[in-house]
Amino acid sequence: MHMATTLPADPTLDEIRAALAPLIADNAAFDGFSNEALADAAARLGIDIDVAKLAFPGGARDMVDAWFADIDARMAERWPAEKLATLKIRERITTLVETRIALLAPNRESLRRALALLALPTNAPHAAKLGWRAADLMWKLAGDTATDFNHYSKRAILGAVYGSTMAVFLNDESEDFAETRAFLARRIDQVMRFESWKHRRAARGIERPSLARFVGRLRYPGR
């Protein structure tokens, strides 16, 4: 369970939202991303429930968004770009995804509830936005500066890898999530081989490979 964050005397709604997010996630395993989970988190911080609700105008969806933003921030804090720069590119991406797994592990049931909520048809655009945000941050921390087609292809592919890895993680009962880590290693290996192949084709002036077809294979692979 997360320790309650100490807020400044006159916190902004953004500060309240960030402080409440991990506490809501602690409660969500039992209460879902609900008013009950929010009320308990607000009580722990001494925040009036009506003020707490103002920090999440979109309700449950905003609570999930804020929790994932907290995971993003904690991942970046553990692995700033200058620290990652000492690793090879494959190790950077693997390390970042594994760090997210470690951060999410204490609240795996909450993650299950969050992903079920985002899977609702009305939340599909928001789910895509959150997946892109995570992939974009991971690539930026890894040192990616591409602004052309590669900028989008890398994030789409990593988003697919991350999504499929989370699906395995949710049901992984192996020690230290060994099955998830092995699955991730295989997916990252596919990505690295794809990138090498793409560069070889580009060097020969051959038409670009189908990104949609490759992402589809990453999202629904065999283990």
PDB file of C-alpha atoms in Angstrom:
ATOM      1  CA  MET A   1       0.000   0.000   0.000  1.00  0.00           C
ATOM      2  CA  HIS A   2       1.267   3.476  -0.869  1.00  0.00           C
ATOM      3  CA  MET A   3       2.116   5.960   1.835  1.00  0.00           C
ATOM      4  CA  ALA A   4      -0.099   9.035   1.756  1.00  0.00           C
ATOM      5  CA  THR A   5       1.623  11.985   0.092  1.00  0.00           C
ATOM      6  CA  THR A   6       2.002  15.219   2.049  1.00  0.00           C
ATOM      7  CA  LEU A   7       0.248  17.974   0.116  1.00  0.00           C
ATOM      8  CA  PRO A   8       1.069  21.695   0.291  1.00  0.00           C
ATOM      9  CA  ALA A   9      -1.208  23.945   2.349  1.00  0.00           C
ATOM     10  CA  ASP A  10      -3.207  25.110  -0.674  1.00  0.00           C
ATOM     11  CA  PRO A  11      -2.854  22.332  -3.287  1.00  0.00           C
ATOM     12  CA  THR A  12      -3.992  22.669  -6.877  1.00  0.00           C
ATOM     13  CA  LEU A  13      -6.406  20.157  -8.386  1.00  0.00           C
ATOM     14  CA  ASP A  14      -3.514  18.691 -10.379  1.00  0.00           C
ATOM     15  CA  GLU A  15      -1.555  18.144  -7.152  1.00  0.00           C
ATOM     16  CA  ILE A  16      -4.596  16.581  -5.489  1.00  0.00           C
ATOM     17  CA  ARG A  17      -5.180  14.340  -8.483  1.00  0.00           C
ATOM     18  CA  ALA A  18      -1.550  13.139  -8.516  1.00  0.00           C
ATOM     19  CA  ALA A  19      -1.569  12.482  -4.760  1.00  0.00           C
ATOM     20  CA  LEU A  20      -4.847  10.590  -4.810  1.00  0.00           C
ATOM     21  CA  ALA A  21      -4.130   8.431  -7.870  1.00  0.00           C
ATOM     22  CA  PRO A  22      -1.915   5.729  -6.283  1.00  0.00           C
ATOM     23  CA  LEU A  23      -4.155   5.572  -3.197  1.00  0.00           C
ATOM     24  CA  ILE A  24      -7.205   5.033  -5.391  1.00  0.00           C
ATOM     25  CA  ALA A  25      -5.320   2.237  -7.167  1.00  0.00           C
ATOM     26  CA  ASP A  26      -4.679   0.599  -3.787  1.00  0.00           C
ATOM     27  CA  ASN A  27      -8.428   0.546  -3.154  1.00  0.00           C
ATOM     28  CA  ALA A  28      -9.498  -0.378  -6.679  1.00  0.00           C
ATOM     29  CA  ALA A  29      -8.724  -4.068  -6.246  1.00  0.00           C
ATOM     30  CA  PHE A  30     -11.774  -4.256  -3.965  1.00  0.00           C
ATOM     31  CA  ASP A  31     -13.901  -1.228  -4.866  1.00  0.00           C
ATOM     32  CA  GLY A  32     -12.983  -0.696  -8.504  1.00  0.00           C
ATOM     33  CA  PHE A  33     -12.241   2.818  -9.716  1.00  0.00           C
ATOM     34  CA  SER A  34     -15.278   4.127  -7.924  1.00  0.00           C
ATOM     35  CA  ASN A  35     -16.510   6.856  -5.605  1.00  0.00           C
ATOM     36  CA  GLU A  36     -15.865   4.482  -2.697  1.00  0.00           C
ATOM     37  CA  ALA A  37     -12.211   4.096  -3.674  1.00  0.00           C
ATOM     38  CA  LEU A  38     -11.956   7.853  -4.132  1.00  0.00           C
ATOM     39  CA  ALA A  39     -13.601   8.610  -0.791  1.00  0.00           C
ATOM     40  CA  ASP A  40     -11.224   6.336   1.110  1.00  0.00           C
ATOM     41  CA  ALA A  41      -8.192   7.863  -0.615  1.00  0.00           C
ATOM     42  CA  ALA A  42      -9.460  11.376   0.088  1.00  0.00           C
ATOM     43  CA  ALA A  43      -9.982  10.525   3.751  1.00  0.00           C
ATOM     44  CA  ARG A  44      -6.393   9.296   4.038  1.00  0.00           C
ATOM     45  CA  LEU A  45      -5.179  12.648   2.741  1.00  0.00           C
ATOM     46  CA  GLY A  46      -7.704  14.738   4.652  1.00  0.00           C
ATOM     47  CA  ILE A  47      -9.262  16.076   1.460  1.00  0.00           C
ATOM     48  CA  ASP A  48     -12.928  16.963   1.266  1.00  0.00           C
ATOM     49  CA  ILE A  49     -14.663  14.427  -0.974  1.00  0.00           C
ATOM     50  CA  ASP A  50     -16.326  17.128  -3.078  1.00  0.00           C
ATOM     51  CA  VAL A  51     -12.924  18.659  -3.793  1.00  0.00           C
ATOM     52  CA  ALA A  52     -11.523  15.215  -4.588  1.00  0.00           C
ATOM     53  CA  LYS A  53     -14.297  14.639  -7.118  1.00  0.00           C
ATOM     54  CA  LEU A  54     -13.401  17.903  -8.843  1.00  0.00           C
ATOM     55  CA  ALA A  55      -9.951  16.448  -9.527  1.00  0.00           C
ATOM     56  CA  PHE A  56     -11.548  13.607 -11.507  1.00  0.00           C
ATOM     57  CA  PRO A  57     -14.331  15.176 -13.595  1.00  0.00           C
ATOM     58  CA  GLY A  58     -14.385  12.135 -15.894  1.00  0.00           C
ATOM     59  CA  GLY A  59     -14.928   9.757 -12.996  1.00  0.00           C
ATOM     60  CA  ALA A  60     -13.416   6.274 -13.189  1.00  0.00           C
ATOM     61  CA  ARG A  61     -11.706   6.882 -16.504  1.00  0.00           C
ATOM     62  CA  ASP A  62      -9.861   9.892 -15.097  1.00  0.00           C
ATOM     63  CA  MET A  63      -8.853   7.864 -12.038  1.00  0.00           C
ATOM     64  CA  VAL A  64      -7.235   5.243 -14.288  1.00  0.00           C
ATOM     65  CA  ASP A  65      -5.602   7.974 -16.360  1.00  0.00           C
ATOM     66  CA  ALA A  66      -4.104   9.551 -13.224  1.00  0.00           C
ATOM     67  CA  TRP A  67      -2.858   6.198 -11.943  1.00  0.00           C
ATOM     68  CA  PHE A  68      -1.136   5.405 -15.226  1.00  0.00           C
ATOM     69  CA  ALA A  69       0.376   8.901 -15.205  1.00  0.00           C
ATOM     70  CA  ASP A  70       1.750   8.101 -11.742  1.00  0.00           C
ATOM     71  CA  ILE A  71       3.295   4.890 -13.124  1.00  0.00           C
ATOM     72  CA  ASP A  72       4.821   6.925 -15.974  1.00  0.00           C
ATOM     73  CA  ALA A  73       6.318   9.410 -13.509  1.00  0.00           C
ATOM     74  CA  ARG A  74       7.711   6.749 -11.185  1.00  0.00           C
ATOM     75  CA  MET A  75       9.248   4.858 -14.116  1.00  0.00           C
ATOM     76  CA  ALA A  76      10.934   8.044 -15.343  1.00  0.00           C
ATOM     77  CA  GLU A  77      12.177   8.770 -11.835  1.00  0.00           C
ATOM     78  CA  ARG A  78      13.779   5.332 -11.561  1.00  0.00           C
ATOM     79  CA  TRP A  79      15.292   5.437 -15.042  1.00  0.00           C
ATOM     80  CA  PRO A  80      16.088   8.970 -16.214  1.00  0.00           C
ATOM     81  CA  ALA A  81      17.410   9.280 -19.753  1.00  0.00           C
ATOM     82  CA  GLU A  82      21.025   9.805 -18.665  1.00  0.00           C
ATOM     83  CA  LYS A  83      20.963   6.577 -16.642  1.00  0.00           C
ATOM     84  CA  LEU A  84      19.422   4.591 -19.499  1.00  0.00           C
ATOM     85  CA  ALA A  85      22.009   5.960 -21.924  1.00  0.00           C
ATOM     86  CA  THR A  86      24.582   3.549 -20.464  1.00  0.00           C
ATOM     87  CA  LEU A  87      22.566   0.581 -21.797  1.00  0.00           C
ATOM     88  CA  LYS A  88      22.075  -0.791 -25.300  1.00  0.00           C
ATOM     89  CA  ILE A  89      18.782   0.143 -26.951  1.00  0.00           C
ATOM     90  CA  ARG A  90      17.279  -3.334 -26.486  1.00  0.00           C
ATOM     91  CA  GLU A  91      18.191  -3.229 -22.779  1.00  0.00           C
ATOM     92  CA  ARG A  92      16.689   0.251 -22.398  1.00  0.00           C
ATOM     93  CA  ILE A  93      13.274  -0.768 -23.674  1.00  0.00           C
ATOM     94  CA  THR A  94      13.298  -4.073 -21.788  1.00  0.00           C
ATOM     95  CA  THR A  95      14.309  -2.306 -18.578  1.00  0.00           C
ATOM     96  CA  LEU A  96      11.535   0.264 -18.890  1.00  0.00           C
ATOM     97  CA  VAL A  97       8.806  -2.306 -19.512  1.00  0.00           C
ATOM     98  CA  GLU A  98      10.089  -4.511 -16.678  1.00  0.00           C
ATOM     99  CA  THR A  99      10.115  -1.462 -14.399  1.00  0.00           C
ATOM    100  CA  ARG A 100       6.465  -0.864 -15.218  1.00  0.00           C
ATOM    101  CA  ILE A 101       5.736  -4.500 -14.381  1.00  0.00           C
ATOM    102  CA  ALA A 102       7.440  -4.071 -11.003  1.00  0.00           C
ATOM    103  CA  LEU A 103       5.503  -0.883 -10.286  1.00  0.00           C
ATOM    104  CA  LEU A 104       2.180  -2.462 -11.243  1.00  0.00           C
ATOM    105  CA  ALA A 105       2.773  -5.797  -9.506  1.00  0.00           C
ATOM    106  CA  PRO A 106       1.454  -4.746  -6.059  1.00  0.00           C
ATOM    107  CA  ASN A 107      -1.838  -3.697  -7.695  1.00  0.00           C
ATOM    108  CA  ARG A 108      -2.325  -6.373 -10.310  1.00  0.00           C
ATOM    109  CA  GLU A 109      -6.044  -6.794  -9.570  1.00  0.00           C
ATOM    110  CA  SER A 110      -6.478  -3.041  -9.860  1.00  0.00           C
ATOM    111  CA  LEU A 111      -4.749  -3.211 -13.244  1.00  0.00           C
ATOM    112  CA  ARG A 112      -7.180  -5.922 -14.298  1.00  0.00           C
ATOM    113  CA  ARG A 113     -10.089  -3.657 -13.370  1.00  0.00           C
ATOM    114  CA  ALA A 114      -8.487  -0.669 -15.096  1.00  0.00           C
ATOM    115  CA  LEU A 115      -7.955  -2.565 -18.345  1.00  0.00           C
ATOM    116  CA  ALA A 116     -11.497  -3.941 -18.237  1.00  0.00           C
ATOM    117  CA  LEU A 117     -12.774  -0.378 -17.916  1.00  0.00           C
ATOM    118  CA  LEU A 118     -10.632   0.842 -20.798  1.00  0.00           C
ATOM    119  CA  ALA A 119     -11.805  -2.090 -22.928  1.00  0.00           C
ATOM    120  CA  LEU A 120     -15.337  -0.688 -23.016  1.00  0.00           C
ATOM    121  CA  PRO A 121     -16.150   0.583 -26.535  1.00  0.00           C
ATOM    122  CA  THR A 122     -16.799   4.118 -25.280  1.00  0.00           C
ATOM    123  CA  ASN A 123     -13.314   4.229 -23.750  1.00  0.00           C
ATOM    124  CA  ALA A 124     -11.410   2.872 -26.753  1.00  0.00           C
ATOM    125  CA  PRO A 125     -10.036   6.268 -27.874  1.00  0.00           C
ATOM    126  CA  HIS A 126      -8.874   7.026 -24.336  1.00  0.00           C
ATOM    127  CA  ALA A 127      -7.249   3.589 -24.010  1.00  0.00           C
ATOM    128  CA  ALA A 128      -5.339   4.220 -27.239  1.00  0.00           C
ATOM    129  CA  LYS A 129      -4.234   7.613 -25.912  1.00  0.00           C
ATOM    130  CA  LEU A 130      -2.887   6.120 -22.680  1.00  0.00           C
ATOM    131  CA  GLY A 131      -1.079   3.328 -24.515  1.00  0.00           C
ATOM    132  CA  TRP A 132       0.520   5.836 -26.871  1.00  0.00           C
ATOM    133  CA  ARG A 133       1.523   8.066 -23.943  1.00  0.00           C
ATOM    134  CA  ALA A 134       3.343   5.214 -22.209  1.00  0.00           C
ATOM    135  CA  ALA A 135       5.109   4.096 -25.397  1.00  0.00           C
ATOM    136  CA  ASP A 136       6.063   7.669 -26.277  1.00  0.00           C
ATOM    137  CA  LEU A 137       7.604   8.260 -22.847  1.00  0.00           C
ATOM    138  CA  MET A 138       9.543   4.993 -22.971  1.00  0.00           C
ATOM    139  CA  TRP A 139      11.029   5.846 -26.358  1.00  0.00           C
ATOM    140  CA  LYS A 140      11.898   9.383 -25.241  1.00  0.00           C
ATOM    141  CA  LEU A 141      13.649   8.063 -22.143  1.00  0.00           C
ATOM    142  CA  ALA A 142      15.440   5.542 -24.359  1.00  0.00           C
ATOM    143  CA  GLY A 143      16.846   8.443 -26.388  1.00  0.00           C
ATOM    144  CA  ASP A 144      14.706   8.251 -29.517  1.00  0.00           C
ATOM    145  CA  THR A 145      14.646  11.507 -31.481  1.00  0.00           C
ATOM    146  CA  ALA A 146      13.013  10.328 -34.702  1.00  0.00           C
ATOM    147  CA  THR A 147      10.468  12.723 -36.205  1.00  0.00           C
ATOM    148  CA  ASP A 148       9.624  10.890 -39.440  1.00  0.00           C
ATOM    149  CA  PHE A 149       7.672   7.686 -40.073  1.00  0.00           C
ATOM    150  CA  ASN A 150       9.917   5.907 -37.566  1.00  0.00           C
ATOM    151  CA  HIS A 151       8.602   8.098 -34.750  1.00  0.00           C
ATOM    152  CA  TYR A 152       5.123   6.665 -35.216  1.00  0.00           C
ATOM    153  CA  SER A 153       6.097   3.133 -36.140  1.00  0.00           C
ATOM    154  CA  LYS A 154       8.295   2.699 -33.051  1.00  0.00           C
ATOM    155  CA  ARG A 155       5.546   3.849 -30.722  1.00  0.00           C
ATOM    156  CA  ALA A 156       2.857   1.760 -32.387  1.00  0.00           C
ATOM    157  CA  ILE A 157       5.036  -1.347 -32.204  1.00  0.00           C
ATOM    158  CA  LEU A 158       6.113  -0.768 -28.604  1.00  0.00           C
ATOM    159  CA  GLY A 159       2.497  -0.087 -27.633  1.00  0.00           C
ATOM    160  CA  ALA A 160       1.523  -3.460 -29.091  1.00  0.00           C
ATOM    161  CA  VAL A 161       4.408  -5.184 -27.287  1.00  0.00           C
ATOM    162  CA  TYR A 162       3.486  -3.534 -23.999  1.00  0.00           C
ATOM    163  CA  GLY A 163      -0.206  -4.364 -24.360  1.00  0.00           C
ATOM    164  CA  SER A 164       0.400  -8.030 -25.115  1.00  0.00           C
ATOM    165  CA  THR A 165       2.930  -8.261 -22.282  1.00  0.00           C
ATOM    166  CA  MET A 166       0.384  -6.847 -19.815  1.00  0.00           C
ATOM    167  CA  ALA A 167      -2.113  -9.498 -20.929  1.00  0.00           C
ATOM    168  CA  VAL A 168       0.407 -12.213 -20.018  1.00  0.00           C
ATOM    169  CA  PHE A 169       1.365 -10.434 -16.786  1.00  0.00           C
ATOM    170  CA  LEU A 170      -2.225 -10.408 -15.506  1.00  0.00           C
ATOM    171  CA  ASN A 171      -2.322 -14.208 -15.395  1.00  0.00           C
ATOM    172  CA  ASP A 172       1.325 -14.980 -14.646  1.00  0.00           C
ATOM    173  CA  GLU A 173       1.786 -17.043 -11.471  1.00  0.00           C
ATOM    174  CA  SER A 174       5.457 -17.883 -12.077  1.00  0.00           C
ATOM    175  CA  GLU A 175       8.135 -16.775  -9.636  1.00  0.00           C
ATOM    176  CA  ASP A 176       9.115 -13.132 -10.134  1.00  0.00           C
ATOM    177  CA  PHE A 177       6.886 -13.141 -13.241  1.00  0.00           C
ATOM    178  CA  ALA A 178       9.424 -15.197 -15.155  1.00  0.00           C
ATOM    179  CA  GLU A 179       6.895 -16.130 -17.856  1.00  0.00           C
ATOM    180  CA  THR A 180       6.079 -12.482 -18.484  1.00  0.00           C
ATOM    181  CA  ARG A 181       9.748 -11.563 -18.694  1.00  0.00           C
ATOM    182  CA  ALA A 182      10.427 -14.387 -21.131  1.00  0.00           C
ATOM    183  CA  PHE A 183       7.429 -13.340 -23.243  1.00  0.00           C
ATOM    184  CA  LEU A 184       8.674  -9.738 -23.266  1.00  0.00           C
ATOM    185  CA  ALA A 185      12.179 -10.839 -24.276  1.00  0.00           C
ATOM    186  CA  ARG A 186      10.755 -12.707 -27.281  1.00  0.00           C
ATOM    187  CA  ARG A 187       8.649  -9.720 -28.345  1.00  0.00           C
ATOM    188  CA  ILE A 188      11.588  -7.314 -27.991  1.00  0.00           C
ATOM    189  CA  ASP A 189      13.714  -9.692 -30.051  1.00  0.00           C
ATOM    190  CA  GLN A 190      11.061  -9.598 -32.777  1.00  0.00           C
ATOM    191  CA  VAL A 191      11.082  -5.809 -32.720  1.00  0.00           C
ATOM    192  CA  MET A 192      14.866  -5.612 -32.953  1.00  0.00           C
ATOM    193  CA  ARG A 193      14.941  -8.044 -35.876  1.00  0.00           C
ATOM    194  CA  PHE A 194      12.158  -6.078 -37.565  1.00  0.00           C
ATOM    195  CA  GLU A 195      14.065  -2.807 -37.116  1.00  0.00           C
ATOM    196  CA  SER A 196      17.235  -4.343 -38.567  1.00  0.00           C
ATOM    197  CA  TRP A 197      15.297  -5.718 -41.523  1.00  0.00           C
ATOM    198  CA  LYS A 198      13.595  -2.360 -42.071  1.00  0.00           C
ATOM    199  CA  HIS A 199      16.931  -0.537 -42.132  1.00  0.00           C
ATOM    200  CA  ARG A 200      18.352  -3.050 -44.603  1.00  0.00           C
ATOM    201  CA  ARG A 201      15.346  -2.595 -46.885  1.00  0.00           C
ATOM    202  CA  ALA A 202      15.590   1.197 -46.608  1.00  0.00           C
ATOM    203  CA  ALA A 203      19.276   1.027 -47.541  1.00  0.00           C
ATOM    204  CA  ARG A 204      18.327  -0.883 -50.680  1.00  0.00           C
ATOM    205  CA  GLY A 205      15.500   1.553 -51.496  1.00  0.00           C
ATOM    206  CA  ILE A 206      12.784  -1.092 -51.161  1.00  0.00           C
ATOM    207  CA  GLU A 207       9.174  -0.210 -50.301  1.00  0.00           C
ATOM    208  CA  ARG A 208       8.437   0.095 -46.587  1.00  0.00           C
ATOM    209  CA  PRO A 209       7.101  -2.994 -44.823  1.00  0.00           C
ATOM    210  CA  SER A 210       3.519  -3.100 -43.610  1.00  0.00           C
ATOM    211  CA  LEU A 211       3.453  -1.659 -40.085  1.00  0.00           C
ATOM    212  CA  ALA A 212      -0.175  -2.677 -39.537  1.00  0.00           C
ATOM    213  CA  ARG A 213       0.545  -6.312 -40.377  1.00  0.00           C
ATOM    214  CA  PHE A 214       3.577  -6.433 -38.076  1.00  0.00           C
ATOM    215  CA  VAL A 215       1.776  -4.766 -35.147  1.00  0.00           C
ATOM    216  CA  GLY A 216      -1.065  -7.239 -35.567  1.00  0.00           C
ATOM    217  CA  ARG A 217       1.342 -10.126 -35.146  1.00  0.00           C
ATOM    218  CA  LEU A 218       2.757  -8.557 -31.976  1.00  0.00           C
ATOM    219  CA  ARG A 219      -0.654  -7.977 -30.423  1.00  0.00           C
ATOM    220  CA  TYR A 220      -1.879 -11.505 -30.987  1.00  0.00           C
ATOM    221  CA  PRO A 221       1.160 -13.804 -30.966  1.00  0.00           C
ATOM    222  CA  GLY A 222       1.524 -17.278 -29.641  1.00  0.00           C
ATOM    223  CA  ARG A 223       3.475 -17.444 -26.393  1.00  0.00           C
TER     224      ARG A 223
END
